PDB file of C-alpha atoms in Angstrom:
ATOM      1  CA  MET A   1     -16.436  20.241  -4.480  1.00 40.00           C
ATOM      2  CA  LYS A   2     -13.066  18.534  -3.575  1.00 38.00           C
ATOM      3  CA  LEU A   3     -12.650  20.887  -0.527  1.00 36.00           C
ATOM      4  CA  ALA A   4     -16.102  20.236   0.684  1.00 42.00           C
ATOM      5  CA  THR A   5     -15.554  16.497   0.483  1.00 39.00           C
ATOM      6  CA  SER A   6     -12.293  16.730   2.262  1.00 39.00           C
ATOM      7  CA  LEU A   7     -13.992  18.914   5.020  1.00 36.00           C
ATOM      8  CA  LYS A   8     -16.730  16.340   5.346  1.00 41.00           C
ATOM      9  CA  ALA A   9     -14.145  13.268   5.621  1.00 38.00           C
ATOM     10  CA  ALA A  10     -12.175  15.417   8.486  1.00 38.00           C
ATOM     11  CA  MET A  11     -15.347  16.023  10.306  1.00 38.00           C
ATOM     12  CA  ILE A  12     -16.306  12.058   9.970  1.00 38.00           C
ATOM     13  CA  GLY A  13     -12.897  11.023  11.117  1.00 39.00           C
ATOM     14  CA  MET A  14     -12.761  13.461  14.391  1.00 36.00           C
ATOM     15  CA  ALA A  15     -16.208  12.089  15.142  1.00 39.00           C
ATOM     16  CA  ALA A  16     -14.793   8.586  15.020  1.00 37.00           C
ATOM     17  CA  LEU A  17     -11.866   9.342  17.123  1.00 34.00           C
ATOM     18  CA  ALA A  18     -13.954  11.070  19.461  1.00 38.00           C
ATOM     19  CA  VAL A  19     -16.195   7.961  19.640  1.00 38.00           C
ATOM     20  CA  ALA A  20     -13.193   5.798  20.180  1.00 38.00           C
ATOM     21  CA  ALA A  21     -11.622   7.719  22.799  1.00 37.00           C
ATOM     22  CA  PRO A  22     -11.648   6.527  26.278  1.00 43.00           C
ATOM     23  CA  ALA A  23     -13.837   8.149  28.851  1.00 45.00           C
ATOM     24  CA  SER A  24     -11.147   9.539  31.077  1.00 54.00           C
ATOM     25  CA  ALA A  25      -7.396   9.350  31.259  1.00 86.00           C
ATOM     26  CA  ASP A  26      -7.548   7.644  34.703  1.00 95.00           C
ATOM     27  CA  LEU A  27      -7.914   3.897  35.018  1.00 97.00           C
ATOM     28  CA  LEU A  28      -9.406   4.110  38.396  1.00 98.00           C
ATOM     29  CA  GLU A  29     -12.074   6.303  37.429  1.00 97.00           C
ATOM     30  CA  ASP A  30     -12.719   3.901  34.318  1.00 97.00           C
ATOM     31  CA  VAL A  31     -12.683   0.828  36.725  1.00 98.00           C
ATOM     32  CA  LYS A  32     -15.372   2.457  38.791  1.00 97.00           C
ATOM     33  CA  ALA A  33     -17.611   3.846  36.016  1.00 97.00           C
ATOM     34  CA  ALA A  34     -17.738   0.484  34.604  1.00 97.00           C
ATOM     35  CA  GLY A  35     -18.371  -1.329  38.044  1.00 98.00           C
ATOM     36  CA  LYS A  36     -15.696  -4.229  37.275  1.00 98.00           C
ATOM     37  CA  VAL A  37     -12.084  -4.559  37.369  1.00 98.00           C
ATOM     38  CA  VAL A  38     -10.684  -7.136  34.469  1.00 98.00           C
ATOM     39  CA  THR A  39      -7.946  -9.285  36.056  1.00 98.00           C
ATOM     40  CA  ALA A  40      -5.683 -11.964  34.615  1.00 98.00           C
ATOM     41  CA  THR A  41      -4.131 -14.911  36.283  1.00 97.00           C
ATOM     42  CA  ASP A  42      -2.973 -18.622  35.583  1.00 95.00           C
ATOM     43  CA  MET A  43      -5.526 -20.906  37.324  1.00 95.00           C
ATOM     44  CA  HIS A  44      -2.985 -23.613  37.768  1.00 92.00           C
ATOM     45  CA  TYR A  45      -0.799 -22.480  40.379  1.00 91.00           C
ATOM     46  CA  ALA A  46      -1.896 -23.709  43.834  1.00 90.00           C
ATOM     47  CA  PRO A  47      -2.543 -22.666  46.410  1.00 93.00           C
ATOM     48  CA  PHE A  48      -2.792 -19.120  44.826  1.00 95.00           C
ATOM     49  CA  ASP A  49      -4.768 -20.039  41.881  1.00 96.00           C
ATOM     50  CA  MET A  50      -6.542 -23.251  41.053  1.00 95.00           C
ATOM     51  CA  LEU A  51      -9.741 -24.949  39.412  1.00 96.00           C
ATOM     52  CA  ASN A  52     -11.905 -27.087  41.659  1.00 94.00           C
ATOM     53  CA  ASN A  53     -14.439 -29.028  39.402  1.00 95.00           C
ATOM     54  CA  GLY A  54     -14.475 -25.820  37.144  1.00 95.00           C
ATOM     55  CA  THR A  55     -14.782 -23.295  40.053  1.00 97.00           C
ATOM     56  CA  TYR A  56     -11.920 -20.932  40.409  1.00 98.00           C
ATOM     57  CA  GLU A  57     -10.537 -20.791  44.057  1.00 98.00           C
ATOM     58  CA  GLY A  58      -7.362 -20.125  45.984  1.00 97.00           C
ATOM     59  CA  MET A  59      -5.529 -17.553  48.015  1.00 97.00           C
ATOM     60  CA  THR A  60      -5.555 -14.968  45.125  1.00 97.00           C
ATOM     61  CA  LYS A  61      -9.062 -15.088  44.698  1.00 98.00           C
ATOM     62  CA  ASP A  62      -9.704 -14.572  48.253  1.00 98.00           C
ATOM     63  CA  LEU A  63      -7.479 -11.743  48.642  1.00 98.00           C
ATOM     64  CA  PHE A  64      -8.641 -10.080  45.526  1.00 98.00           C
ATOM     65  CA  ASP A  65     -12.407 -10.502  46.393  1.00 98.00           C
ATOM     66  CA  GLU A  66     -11.732  -8.165  49.432  1.00 98.00           C
ATOM     67  CA  VAL A  67      -9.553  -5.756  47.339  1.00 98.00           C
ATOM     68  CA  SER A  68     -12.798  -5.388  45.144  1.00 98.00           C
ATOM     69  CA  LYS A  69     -15.122  -4.861  47.748  1.00 98.00           C
ATOM     70  CA  GLU A  70     -12.783  -1.898  48.954  1.00 98.00           C
ATOM     71  CA  LEU A  71     -12.668  -0.559  45.512  1.00 98.00           C
ATOM     72  CA  GLY A  72     -16.436  -0.906  45.048  1.00 98.00           C
ATOM     73  CA  VAL A  73     -16.330  -2.921  41.990  1.00 98.00           C
ATOM     74  CA  GLU A  74     -16.911  -6.542  40.717  1.00 98.00           C
ATOM     75  CA  PRO A  75     -14.032  -8.616  39.867  1.00 98.00           C
ATOM     76  CA  VAL A  76     -13.645 -10.217  36.268  1.00 98.00           C
ATOM     77  CA  TYR A  77     -11.282 -13.231  36.651  1.00 98.00           C
ATOM     78  CA  GLN A  78      -9.803 -14.726  33.634  1.00 98.00           C
ATOM     79  CA  ASP A  79      -7.673 -17.685  33.086  1.00 97.00           C
ATOM     80  CA  ILE A  80      -4.784 -16.350  30.839  1.00 96.00           C
ATOM     81  CA  PRO A  81      -1.387 -18.635  30.455  1.00 94.00           C
ATOM     82  CA  TRP A  82       1.376 -17.103  32.096  1.00 92.00           C
ATOM     83  CA  PRO A  83       3.542 -16.254  29.006  1.00 92.00           C
ATOM     84  CA  ALA A  84       0.618 -14.179  27.666  1.00 96.00           C
ATOM     85  CA  GLU A  85      -0.048 -12.394  30.831  1.00 97.00           C
ATOM     86  CA  LEU A  86       2.558  -9.356  30.960  1.00 96.00           C
ATOM     87  CA  PRO A  87       2.214  -8.869  26.996  1.00 97.00           C
ATOM     88  CA  GLY A  88      -1.571  -8.677  27.540  1.00 97.00           C
ATOM     89  CA  LEU A  89      -1.510  -6.151  30.336  1.00 98.00           C
ATOM     90  CA  GLU A  90       1.027  -4.012  28.483  1.00 96.00           C
ATOM     91  CA  VAL A  91      -1.666  -3.728  25.571  1.00 96.00           C
ATOM     92  CA  GLY A  92      -4.553  -3.378  27.874  1.00 96.00           C
ATOM     93  CA  LYS A  93      -6.491  -6.640  27.607  1.00 97.00           C
ATOM     94  CA  PHE A  94      -6.819  -6.310  31.393  1.00 97.00           C
ATOM     95  CA  ASP A  95      -6.523  -3.968  34.397  1.00 98.00           C
ATOM     96  CA  ILE A  96      -4.363  -6.043  36.533  1.00 98.00           C
ATOM     97  CA  ILE A  97      -2.323  -9.114  36.488  1.00 98.00           C
ATOM     98  CA  ILE A  98      -3.346 -11.005  39.804  1.00 98.00           C
ATOM     99  CA  ALA A  99      -1.321 -14.288  39.191  1.00 96.00           C
ATOM    100  CA  PRO A 100       1.538 -13.971  41.709  1.00 95.00           C
ATOM    101  CA  VAL A 101       4.455 -12.182  39.865  1.00 95.00           C
ATOM    102  CA  THR A 102       7.676 -12.336  41.528  1.00 91.00           C
ATOM    103  CA  ILE A 103       9.099  -8.749  42.036  1.00 94.00           C
ATOM    104  CA  THR A 104      12.424  -8.261  40.143  1.00 91.00           C
ATOM    105  CA  PRO A 105      14.363  -5.064  39.540  1.00 93.00           C
ATOM    106  CA  GLU A 106      14.050  -5.913  35.691  1.00 93.00           C
ATOM    107  CA  ARG A 107      10.069  -6.126  36.099  1.00 95.00           C
ATOM    108  CA  GLN A 108      10.000  -3.008  38.145  1.00 96.00           C
ATOM    109  CA  GLU A 109      11.561  -0.906  35.294  1.00 96.00           C
ATOM    110  CA  ARG A 110       8.341  -1.704  33.235  1.00 96.00           C
ATOM    111  CA  TYR A 111       5.625  -2.572  35.500  1.00 98.00           C
ATOM    112  CA  ALA A 112       4.124  -1.135  38.457  1.00 98.00           C
ATOM    113  CA  PHE A 113       3.767  -3.436  41.432  1.00 98.00           C
ATOM    114  CA  GLY A 114       1.134  -3.815  44.437  1.00 98.00           C
ATOM    115  CA  LEU A 115       2.434  -4.418  47.895  1.00 98.00           C
ATOM    116  CA  PRO A 116       3.773  -8.160  48.295  1.00 97.00           C
ATOM    117  CA  ILE A 117       1.165 -10.725  49.019  1.00 96.00           C
ATOM    118  CA  ALA A 118       3.417 -13.671  49.773  1.00 94.00           C
ATOM    119  CA  ASP A 119       6.829 -14.934  50.104  1.00 90.00           C
ATOM    120  CA  ALA A 120       8.392 -16.062  46.617  1.00 89.00           C
ATOM    121  CA  THR A 121      11.796 -17.364  47.568  1.00 91.00           C
ATOM    122  CA  VAL A 122      12.646 -20.101  45.290  1.00 94.00           C
ATOM    123  CA  GLY A 123      12.871 -23.725  46.303  1.00 94.00           C
ATOM    124  CA  LEU A 124      13.103 -27.426  45.222  1.00 97.00           C
ATOM    125  CA  VAL A 125      10.831 -30.477  45.714  1.00 97.00           C
ATOM    126  CA  ARG A 126      11.947 -33.860  44.773  1.00 98.00           C
ATOM    127  CA  ALA A 127      10.247 -37.317  44.669  1.00 97.00           C
ATOM    128  CA  ALA A 128       9.543 -38.690  48.177  1.00 97.00           C
ATOM    129  CA  ALA A 129      10.723 -42.117  46.987  1.00 95.00           C
ATOM    130  CA  SER A 130      14.095 -40.867  45.867  1.00 93.00           C
ATOM    131  CA  ASP A 131      17.112 -39.512  47.747  1.00 90.00           C
ATOM    132  CA  ALA A 132      19.109 -38.669  44.527  1.00 94.00           C
ATOM    133  CA  VAL A 133      18.526 -34.983  45.565  1.00 97.00           C
ATOM    134  CA  SER A 134      18.263 -34.449  49.280  1.00 96.00           C
ATOM    135  CA  LYS A 135      19.648 -30.976  49.372  1.00 96.00           C
ATOM    136  CA  PRO A 136      19.558 -28.084  46.886  1.00 97.00           C
ATOM    137  CA  GLU A 137      23.217 -28.569  45.685  1.00 97.00           C
ATOM    138  CA  ASP A 138      22.537 -32.071  44.580  1.00 98.00           C
ATOM    139  CA  ILE A 139      21.011 -30.883  41.571  1.00 98.00           C
ATOM    140  CA  ALA A 140      24.287 -30.437  39.961  1.00 98.00           C
ATOM    141  CA  GLY A 141      24.491 -32.364  36.816  1.00 97.00           C
ATOM    142  CA  LYS A 142      20.820 -33.424  36.910  1.00 98.00           C
ATOM    143  CA  THR A 143      17.325 -32.414  35.154  1.00 98.00           C
ATOM    144  CA  VAL A 144      15.064 -30.135  36.984  1.00 98.00           C
ATOM    145  CA  GLY A 145      11.511 -28.782  35.824  1.00 98.00           C
ATOM    146  CA  VAL A 146      10.423 -25.230  36.103  1.00 97.00           C
ATOM    147  CA  GLN A 147       7.531 -23.059  34.745  1.00 94.00           C
ATOM    148  CA  GLN A 148       8.744 -21.222  31.703  1.00 93.00           C
ATOM    149  CA  GLY A 149       9.123 -17.404  31.936  1.00 88.00           C
ATOM    150  CA  THR A 150       9.038 -17.138  35.750  1.00 90.00           C
ATOM    151  CA  ALA A 151      11.845 -15.587  37.990  1.00 89.00           C
ATOM    152  CA  GLN A 152      12.201 -18.924  39.675  1.00 92.00           C
ATOM    153  CA  PHE A 153      13.561 -19.960  36.063  1.00 94.00           C
ATOM    154  CA  LYS A 154      16.221 -17.214  36.105  1.00 91.00           C
ATOM    155  CA  GLN A 155      17.139 -18.009  39.647  1.00 93.00           C
ATOM    156  CA  LEU A 156      17.607 -21.694  39.026  1.00 96.00           C
ATOM    157  CA  GLU A 157      19.556 -21.210  35.811  1.00 96.00           C
ATOM    158  CA  ALA A 158      21.896 -18.747  37.873  1.00 94.00           C
ATOM    159  CA  TYR A 159      22.260 -21.435  40.759  1.00 96.00           C
ATOM    160  CA  GLY A 160      22.926 -24.274  38.196  1.00 96.00           C
ATOM    161  CA  GLU A 161      25.659 -22.306  36.536  1.00 96.00           C
ATOM    162  CA  SER A 162      27.068 -21.886  40.159  1.00 96.00           C
ATOM    163  CA  LEU A 163      27.032 -25.615  40.584  1.00 97.00           C
ATOM    164  CA  GLY A 164      28.821 -26.472  37.281  1.00 97.00           C
ATOM    165  CA  GLY A 165      25.667 -27.186  35.283  1.00 96.00           C
ATOM    166  CA  VAL A 166      21.818 -28.290  35.424  1.00 98.00           C
ATOM    167  CA  THR A 167      19.697 -29.425  32.690  1.00 98.00           C
ATOM    168  CA  ILE A 168      16.716 -27.300  33.062  1.00 98.00           C
ATOM    169  CA  LYS A 169      13.439 -28.331  31.405  1.00 98.00           C
ATOM    170  CA  GLU A 170      10.595 -25.784  31.103  1.00 97.00           C
ATOM    171  CA  TYR A 171       6.964 -26.368  31.368  1.00 96.00           C
ATOM    172  CA  GLY A 172       3.769 -24.435  30.628  1.00 92.00           C
ATOM    173  CA  THR A 173       2.412 -25.041  34.141  1.00 90.00           C
ATOM    174  CA  THR A 174       3.902 -26.227  37.343  1.00 91.00           C
ATOM    175  CA  ASP A 175       1.300 -29.025  37.215  1.00 92.00           C
ATOM    176  CA  GLU A 176       2.891 -30.595  34.100  1.00 96.00           C
ATOM    177  CA  ALA A 177       6.367 -30.293  36.102  1.00 97.00           C
ATOM    178  CA  TYR A 178       5.146 -32.381  38.996  1.00 97.00           C
ATOM    179  CA  ALA A 179       3.643 -35.071  36.890  1.00 97.00           C
ATOM    180  CA  ASP A 180       6.962 -35.562  35.198  1.00 98.00           C
ATOM    181  CA  LEU A 181       8.687 -35.601  38.562  1.00 98.00           C
ATOM    182  CA  ALA A 182       6.281 -38.151  39.739  1.00 97.00           C
ATOM    183  CA  ALA A 183       6.863 -40.267  36.798  1.00 97.00           C
ATOM    184  CA  GLY A 184      10.593 -40.167  37.279  1.00 97.00           C
ATOM    185  CA  ARG A 185      11.340 -38.020  34.223  1.00 97.00           C
ATOM    186  CA  LEU A 186      12.873 -35.165  36.392  1.00 98.00           C
ATOM    187  CA  ASP A 187      15.133 -35.297  39.432  1.00 98.00           C
ATOM    188  CA  ALA A 188      13.538 -32.119  41.078  1.00 98.00           C
ATOM    189  CA  VAL A 189      11.190 -29.090  40.333  1.00 98.00           C
ATOM    190  CA  ALA A 190      11.866 -25.680  41.269  1.00 97.00           C
ATOM    191  CA  GLY A 191       9.304 -23.235  42.221  1.00 95.00           C
ATOM    192  CA  SER A 192       8.199 -20.718  44.933  1.00 92.00           C
ATOM    193  CA  PHE A 193       8.550 -21.927  48.396  1.00 91.00           C
ATOM    194  CA  PRO A 194       4.654 -21.271  49.192  1.00 90.00           C
ATOM    195  CA  ASN A 195       3.716 -23.443  46.246  1.00 90.00           C
ATOM    196  CA  LEU A 196       6.110 -26.220  46.933  1.00 93.00           C
ATOM    197  CA  ALA A 197       5.021 -26.248  50.626  1.00 90.00           C
ATOM    198  CA  TYR A 198       1.415 -26.546  49.568  1.00 90.00           C
ATOM    199  CA  LEU A 199       2.058 -29.273  47.053  1.00 93.00           C
ATOM    200  CA  VAL A 200       4.068 -31.439  49.911  1.00 93.00           C
ATOM    201  CA  LYS A 201       1.457 -30.842  52.450  1.00 89.00           C
ATOM    202  CA  ASN A 202      -1.277 -32.067  50.263  1.00 90.00           C
ATOM    203  CA  ARG A 203       0.962 -35.062  48.492  1.00 95.00           C
ATOM    204  CA  GLY A 204       3.501 -35.792  50.864  1.00 94.00           C
ATOM    205  CA  GLU A 205       3.342 -39.594  49.981  1.00 97.00           C
ATOM    206  CA  THR A 206       4.557 -38.490  46.281  1.00 98.00           C
ATOM    207  CA  PHE A 207       6.597 -35.321  46.927  1.00 97.00           C
ATOM    208  CA  ALA A 208       9.096 -34.016  49.471  1.00 96.00           C
ATOM    209  CA  LEU A 209      11.082 -30.552  49.793  1.00 95.00           C
ATOM    210  CA  THR A 210      14.857 -30.747  50.077  1.00 96.00           C
ATOM    211  CA  GLU A 211      16.955 -29.678  53.182  1.00 95.00           C
ATOM    212  CA  PRO A 212      17.158 -26.880  53.139  1.00 95.00           C
ATOM    213  CA  ALA A 213      13.954 -26.093  50.961  1.00 92.00           C
ATOM    214  CA  THR A 214      15.224 -22.840  49.320  1.00 93.00           C
ATOM    215  CA  PHE A 215      18.059 -21.209  48.098  1.00 94.00           C
ATOM    216  CA  GLY A 216      19.000 -17.746  46.668  1.00 90.00           C
ATOM    217  CA  GLU A 217      17.900 -14.380  47.947  1.00 88.00           C
ATOM    218  CA  PRO A 218      14.554 -13.796  49.645  1.00 89.00           C
ATOM    219  CA  LYS A 219      11.758 -12.824  46.838  1.00 91.00           C
ATOM    220  CA  TYR A 220       8.153 -11.806  47.051  1.00 94.00           C
ATOM    221  CA  PHE A 221       5.113 -12.100  45.027  1.00 95.00           C
ATOM    222  CA  ALA A 222       3.050  -9.222  44.240  1.00 97.00           C
ATOM    223  CA  TRP A 223       0.325  -7.970  41.640  1.00 98.00           C
ATOM    224  CA  ALA A 224       1.488  -6.446  38.370  1.00 98.00           C
ATOM    225  CA  MET A 225      -0.210  -3.309  36.731  1.00 98.00           C
ATOM    226  CA  ARG A 226       0.723  -0.728  34.161  1.00 98.00           C
ATOM    227  CA  LYS A 227       3.462   1.787  34.967  1.00 97.00           C
ATOM    228  CA  ASP A 228       1.874   5.046  33.587  1.00 96.00           C
ATOM    229  CA  ASP A 229       0.355   7.984  34.752  1.00 96.00           C
ATOM    230  CA  ASN A 230      -3.137   6.796  33.775  1.00 96.00           C
ATOM    231  CA  SER A 231      -2.807   3.914  36.331  1.00 97.00           C
ATOM    232  CA  ALA A 232      -1.205   5.598  38.996  1.00 97.00           C
ATOM    233  CA  SER A 233      -4.274   6.291  41.116  1.00 98.00           C
ATOM    234  CA  PHE A 234      -5.270   2.720  40.561  1.00 98.00           C
ATOM    235  CA  VAL A 235      -2.243   1.252  41.724  1.00 98.00           C
ATOM    236  CA  ALA A 236      -2.579   3.336  44.803  1.00 98.00           C
ATOM    237  CA  ALA A 237      -6.036   2.398  45.536  1.00 98.00           C
ATOM    238  CA  VAL A 238      -4.987  -1.270  45.364  1.00 98.00           C
ATOM    239  CA  ASN A 239      -2.335  -0.739  47.764  1.00 98.00           C
ATOM    240  CA  GLU A 240      -4.533   1.118  50.149  1.00 98.00           C
ATOM    241  CA  ALA A 241      -6.744  -1.763  49.972  1.00 98.00           C
ATOM    242  CA  ILE A 242      -3.973  -4.370  50.876  1.00 98.00           C
ATOM    243  CA  LEU A 243      -2.777  -2.054  53.728  1.00 98.00           C
ATOM    244  CA  LYS A 244      -6.312  -2.089  55.236  1.00 98.00           C
ATOM    245  CA  MET A 245      -6.325  -5.990  54.913  1.00 98.00           C
ATOM    246  CA  HIS A 246      -3.346  -6.050  56.835  1.00 97.00           C
ATOM    247  CA  ASP A 247      -4.624  -3.728  59.830  1.00 97.00           C
ATOM    248  CA  ASP A 248      -7.960  -5.316  60.152  1.00 98.00           C
ATOM    249  CA  GLY A 249      -6.751  -8.996  60.169  1.00 97.00           C
ATOM    250  CA  ARG A 250      -7.846 -10.420  56.829  1.00 97.00           C
ATOM    251  CA  MET A 251      -4.636 -10.599  55.255  1.00 96.00           C
ATOM    252  CA  THR A 252      -3.433 -12.963  58.212  1.00 95.00           C
ATOM    253  CA  GLN A 253      -6.973 -14.855  58.046  1.00 96.00           C
ATOM    254  CA  ILE A 254      -6.433 -15.755  54.385  1.00 96.00           C
ATOM    255  CA  GLN A 255      -2.798 -16.530  54.468  1.00 92.00           C
ATOM    256  CA  GLU A 256      -3.329 -18.810  57.528  1.00 90.00           C
ATOM    257  CA  LYS A 257      -6.229 -20.451  55.614  1.00 92.00           C
ATOM    258  CA  TRP A 258      -4.223 -21.416  52.643  1.00 92.00           C
ATOM    259  CA  LEU A 259      -0.479 -21.330  53.682  1.00 88.00           C
ATOM    260  CA  GLY A 260      -0.898 -22.562  57.130  1.00 81.00           C
ATOM    261  CA  ALA A 261       1.007 -19.415  58.332  1.00 81.00           C
ATOM    262  CA  ALA A 262       1.299 -15.474  58.042  1.00 86.00           C
ATOM    263  CA  PRO A 263       4.712 -14.750  57.222  1.00 83.00           C
ATOM    264  CA  ASP A 264       5.637 -10.980  57.789  1.00 87.00           C
ATOM    265  CA  LEU A 265       5.221  -9.067  54.451  1.00 92.00           C
ATOM    266  CA  PRO A 266       6.634  -5.820  53.691  1.00 93.00           C
ATOM    267  CA  ARG A 267       4.229  -2.741  53.836  1.00 94.00           C
ATOM    268  CA  GLU A 268       6.068  -1.072  50.987  1.00 94.00           C
ATOM    269  CA  VAL A 269       7.096  -2.317  47.587  1.00 94.00           C
ATOM    270  CA  PRO A 270      10.594  -3.548  47.731  1.00 89.00           C
ATOM    271  CA  ALA A 271      12.992  -1.067  46.192  1.00 82.00           C
ATOM    272  CA  ASN A 272      15.047  -2.206  42.960  1.00 63.00           C
TER     273      ASN A 272
END
């Protein structure tokens, strides 16, 4: 009786595992079978991602709409706070992070990156009415805001140390940092150059770039995916779509629409 009960329980357990098992061990196949690709981004990062009266728009959306067409699936866009995105990707809450992620050697050890979609060199913005910070080195001994958990934070931290010290204040979103800068609670805000240039273009009466506007080594933004065998074909398909957009002019058109220019971008993922 006990043996029969044990066998019955084992068979039920095996059946449950079979039901729970994924349809395949290939993410691209799963995405195509589902007819959708589930994404994560922070919709408070203009001009890449923003909410306009509750509607998601921006350069990232325009780019990924086109990638989704190439994959033959519908995109599912989710507004996820940046600090939760990389952990969420690792546990499979979504298929890809389309928030612009700065490619760094440390991240490349853990995640697979798509081809660069934009320049991500770090820069500084100041209050237009103040000349306390006119060039990057002027932030020595001052208070600078930056979005928490970003590569720009690490670059600002290293640059501040080289200047003898900078007080860094972290924010959940860049919008919060910009608000404090406008209110006089910060001396500058560090961020990627495209974001800061877009901010100054649209709010030049309030904000201005330092001269020069950037510091540190050139960096690039890309989309992050899981780095495993199951995701390899999905990563390759995303990159193939991006290359096609380079070749047929869609990448240039979208860059010029949102950034005002189309900078040259690598056609390969930068090596560590």
